[in-house]
Amino acid sequence: MASLRSLKDDWLLDCYADAVRLQLDPTFIRLLRNEIHRRLDDPVFRRTWFVLSGR
């Protein structure tokens, strides 16, 4: 199984948005969210996340 770390940033965010919208398995959503939180140390990713998440 491929690691979530290998996903491009935009794919990760799209995947997370789709998973939430489609109400997929909460464990899968939590894995995506954990990877998003891990990447928040990157200022470019953090800016993109805040814009897309409406924060």
CSV table of N, CA, C and O in Angstrom, one decimal:
chain,number,residue,atom,x,y,z
A,1,MET,N,0.8,-1.2,0.0
A,1,MET,CA,0.0,0.0,0.0
A,1,MET,C,0.9,1.2,0.0
A,1,MET,O,1.9,1.3,0.7
A,2,ALA,N,0.5,2.2,-0.8
A,2,ALA,CA,1.3,3.4,-0.9
A,2,ALA,C,1.1,4.3,0.3
A,2,ALA,O,0.0,4.3,0.9
A,3,SER,N,2.1,5.0,0.7
A,3,SER,CA,2.0,5.8,1.9
A,3,SER,C,1.3,7.1,1.5
A,3,SER,O,1.4,7.6,0.4
A,4,LEU,N,0.6,7.7,2.5
A,4,LEU,CA,-0.1,9.0,2.2
A,4,LEU,C,0.9,10.1,2.0
A,4,LEU,O,0.7,11.1,1.4
A,5,ARG,N,2.1,9.8,2.5
A,5,ARG,CA,3.2,10.8,2.3
A,5,ARG,C,3.6,11.0,0.9
A,5,ARG,O,4.1,12.0,0.5
A,6,SER,N,3.3,10.0,0.0
A,6,SER,CA,3.7,10.1,-1.4
A,6,SER,C,2.6,10.9,-2.2
A,6,SER,O,2.9,11.2,-3.4
A,7,LEU,N,1.5,11.2,-1.6
A,7,LEU,CA,0.4,11.9,-2.3
A,7,LEU,C,0.9,13.4,-2.5
A,7,LEU,O,1.4,14.0,-1.6
A,8,LYS,N,0.6,13.9,-3.7
A,8,LYS,CA,0.9,15.4,-3.9
A,8,LYS,C,-0.1,16.1,-3.0
A,8,LYS,O,-1.2,15.6,-2.6
A,9,ASP,N,0.3,17.3,-2.6
A,9,ASP,CA,-0.5,18.1,-1.7
A,9,ASP,C,-1.9,18.3,-2.2
A,9,ASP,O,-2.9,18.1,-1.4
A,10,ASP,N,-2.1,18.7,-3.4
A,10,ASP,CA,-3.4,19.0,-4.0
A,10,ASP,C,-4.3,17.7,-4.0
A,10,ASP,O,-5.5,17.7,-3.7
A,11,TRP,N,-3.6,16.6,-4.3
A,11,TRP,CA,-4.4,15.3,-4.3
A,11,TRP,C,-4.8,14.9,-2.8
A,11,TRP,O,-5.9,14.4,-2.7
A,12,LEU,N,-4.0,15.2,-1.9
A,12,LEU,CA,-4.3,14.9,-0.5
A,12,LEU,C,-5.5,15.7,-0.1
A,12,LEU,O,-6.5,15.2,0.5
A,13,LEU,N,-5.5,17.0,-0.4
A,13,LEU,CA,-6.6,17.9,0.0
A,13,LEU,C,-7.9,17.5,-0.8
A,13,LEU,O,-9.0,17.5,-0.2
A,14,ASP,N,-7.8,17.2,-2.0
A,14,ASP,CA,-9.0,16.8,-2.8
A,14,ASP,C,-9.5,15.5,-2.2
A,14,ASP,O,-10.8,15.3,-2.1
A,15,CYS,N,-8.7,14.5,-1.9
A,15,CYS,CA,-9.1,13.3,-1.4
A,15,CYS,C,-9.8,13.5,0.0
A,15,CYS,O,-10.8,12.8,0.2
A,16,TYR,N,-9.2,14.3,0.8
A,16,TYR,CA,-9.8,14.6,2.1
A,16,TYR,C,-11.2,15.2,1.9
A,16,TYR,O,-12.2,14.8,2.5
A,17,ALA,N,-11.3,16.2,1.1
A,17,ALA,CA,-12.6,16.9,0.8
A,17,ALA,C,-13.7,15.8,0.3
A,17,ALA,O,-14.8,15.8,0.8
A,18,ASP,N,-13.2,15.0,-0.6
A,18,ASP,CA,-14.2,14.0,-1.2
A,18,ASP,C,-14.6,13.0,-0.1
A,18,ASP,O,-15.7,12.6,0.0
A,19,ALA,N,-13.6,12.5,0.7
A,19,ALA,CA,-13.9,11.5,1.7
A,19,ALA,C,-14.9,12.1,2.7
A,19,ALA,O,-15.8,11.4,3.1
A,20,VAL,N,-14.7,13.3,3.1
A,20,VAL,CA,-15.7,13.9,4.0
A,20,VAL,C,-17.1,14.1,3.4
A,20,VAL,O,-18.1,13.7,4.0
A,21,ARG,N,-17.1,14.6,2.2
A,21,ARG,CA,-18.3,14.8,1.4
A,21,ARG,C,-19.1,13.5,1.2
A,21,ARG,O,-20.3,13.4,1.4
A,22,LEU,N,-18.4,12.4,0.9
A,22,LEU,CA,-19.0,11.1,0.7
A,22,LEU,C,-19.2,10.3,1.9
A,22,LEU,O,-19.7,9.2,1.9
A,23,GLN,N,-18.8,10.9,3.1
A,23,GLN,CA,-18.9,10.2,4.4
A,23,GLN,C,-18.3,8.8,4.4
A,23,GLN,O,-18.9,7.8,4.8
A,24,LEU,N,-17.1,8.8,3.9
A,24,LEU,CA,-16.3,7.5,3.9
A,24,LEU,C,-16.0,7.1,5.3
A,24,LEU,O,-16.2,7.8,6.3
A,25,ASP,N,-15.3,6.0,5.4
A,25,ASP,CA,-14.9,5.4,6.7
A,25,ASP,C,-14.2,6.4,7.5
A,25,ASP,O,-13.2,7.0,7.1
A,26,PRO,N,-14.7,6.6,8.8
A,26,PRO,CA,-14.0,7.6,9.7
A,26,PRO,C,-12.5,7.3,9.9
A,26,PRO,O,-11.7,8.3,10.1
A,27,THR,N,-12.1,6.1,9.9
A,27,THR,CA,-10.7,5.8,10.1
A,27,THR,C,-9.9,6.3,8.9
A,27,THR,O,-8.8,6.8,9.1
A,28,PHE,N,-10.4,6.2,7.7
A,28,PHE,CA,-9.7,6.7,6.5
A,28,PHE,C,-9.6,8.2,6.6
A,28,PHE,O,-8.6,8.8,6.3
A,29,ILE,N,-10.7,8.8,6.9
A,29,ILE,CA,-10.7,10.3,7.1
A,29,ILE,C,-9.7,10.7,8.1
A,29,ILE,O,-9.0,11.7,7.9
A,30,ARG,N,-9.6,10.0,9.2
A,30,ARG,CA,-8.7,10.3,10.3
A,30,ARG,C,-7.2,10.2,9.8
A,30,ARG,O,-6.4,11.0,10.1
A,31,LEU,N,-7.0,9.2,9.0
A,31,LEU,CA,-5.6,9.0,8.4
A,31,LEU,C,-5.3,10.2,7.5
A,31,LEU,O,-4.2,10.7,7.5
A,32,LEU,N,-6.2,10.6,6.7
A,32,LEU,CA,-6.0,11.8,5.8
A,32,LEU,C,-5.7,13.0,6.6
A,32,LEU,O,-4.8,13.8,6.4
A,33,ARG,N,-6.6,13.2,7.6
A,33,ARG,CA,-6.4,14.4,8.5
A,33,ARG,C,-5.1,14.4,9.2
A,33,ARG,O,-4.4,15.4,9.3
A,34,ASN,N,-4.7,13.2,9.7
A,34,ASN,CA,-3.3,13.1,10.3
A,34,ASN,C,-2.2,13.5,9.4
A,34,ASN,O,-1.3,14.2,9.8
A,35,GLU,N,-2.3,13.1,8.1
A,35,GLU,CA,-1.3,13.5,7.2
A,35,GLU,C,-1.4,15.0,6.9
A,35,GLU,O,-0.3,15.7,6.7
A,36,ILE,N,-2.5,15.6,6.8
A,36,ILE,CA,-2.7,17.0,6.6
A,36,ILE,C,-2.0,17.7,7.8
A,36,ILE,O,-1.2,18.7,7.6
A,37,HIS,N,-2.3,17.3,9.0
A,37,HIS,CA,-1.7,18.0,10.2
A,37,HIS,C,-0.2,17.8,10.2
A,37,HIS,O,0.5,18.7,10.6
A,38,ARG,N,0.3,16.7,9.7
A,38,ARG,CA,1.8,16.5,9.6
A,38,ARG,C,2.4,17.5,8.7
A,38,ARG,O,3.5,18.1,8.9
A,39,ARG,N,1.7,17.8,7.6
A,39,ARG,CA,2.2,18.7,6.5
A,39,ARG,C,2.0,20.2,6.9
A,39,ARG,O,2.6,21.1,6.2
A,40,LEU,N,1.3,20.5,7.9
A,40,LEU,CA,1.0,21.9,8.3
A,40,LEU,C,2.3,22.7,8.7
A,40,LEU,O,2.3,23.9,8.8
A,41,ASP,N,3.4,22.0,8.9
A,41,ASP,CA,4.7,22.7,9.2
A,41,ASP,C,5.2,23.4,7.9
A,41,ASP,O,6.0,24.3,8.1
A,42,ASP,N,4.8,23.0,6.8
A,42,ASP,CA,5.2,23.6,5.5
A,42,ASP,C,4.3,24.8,5.3
A,42,ASP,O,3.1,24.7,5.2
A,43,PRO,N,4.9,26.0,5.2
A,43,PRO,CA,4.1,27.3,5.1
A,43,PRO,C,3.2,27.3,3.8
A,43,PRO,O,2.1,27.8,3.9
A,44,VAL,N,3.7,26.8,2.7
A,44,VAL,CA,2.9,26.8,1.5
A,44,VAL,C,1.7,25.9,1.6
A,44,VAL,O,0.6,26.2,1.3
A,45,PHE,N,1.9,24.7,2.2
A,45,PHE,CA,0.8,23.8,2.4
A,45,PHE,C,-0.2,24.4,3.4
A,45,PHE,O,-1.4,24.3,3.2
A,46,ARG,N,0.3,25.0,4.5
A,46,ARG,CA,-0.5,25.6,5.5
A,46,ARG,C,-1.4,26.6,4.9
A,46,ARG,O,-2.6,26.7,5.1
A,47,ARG,N,-0.9,27.5,4.0
A,47,ARG,CA,-1.6,28.5,3.4
A,47,ARG,C,-2.7,27.9,2.5
A,47,ARG,O,-3.9,28.4,2.6
A,48,THR,N,-2.4,26.9,1.7
A,48,THR,CA,-3.4,26.3,0.9
A,48,THR,C,-4.5,25.6,1.7
A,48,THR,O,-5.7,25.8,1.4
A,49,TRP,N,-4.1,24.9,2.8
A,49,TRP,CA,-5.1,24.3,3.6
A,49,TRP,C,-6.1,25.3,4.2
A,49,TRP,O,-7.3,25.1,4.2
A,50,PHE,N,-5.5,26.4,4.7
A,50,PHE,CA,-6.4,27.4,5.4
A,50,PHE,C,-7.3,28.1,4.3
A,50,PHE,O,-8.5,28.3,4.6
A,51,VAL,N,-6.9,28.3,3.1
A,51,VAL,CA,-7.7,28.8,2.1
A,51,VAL,C,-8.8,27.9,1.7
A,51,VAL,O,-10.0,28.2,1.7
A,52,LEU,N,-8.5,26.6,1.5
A,52,LEU,CA,-9.5,25.6,1.1
A,52,LEU,C,-10.4,25.2,2.2
A,52,LEU,O,-11.6,24.9,1.9
A,53,SER,N,-9.9,25.2,3.4
A,53,SER,CA,-10.8,24.8,4.5
A,53,SER,C,-11.6,25.9,5.1
A,53,SER,O,-12.5,25.7,5.9
A,54,GLY,N,-11.4,27.2,4.6
A,54,GLY,CA,-12.3,28.3,5.0
A,54,GLY,C,-11.9,28.8,6.4
A,54,GLY,O,-12.7,29.5,7.0
A,55,ARG,N,-10.7,28.5,6.8
A,55,ARG,CA,-10.3,29.0,8.1
A,55,ARG,C,-9.6,30.4,8.0
A,55,ARG,O,-9.1,30.8,7.1
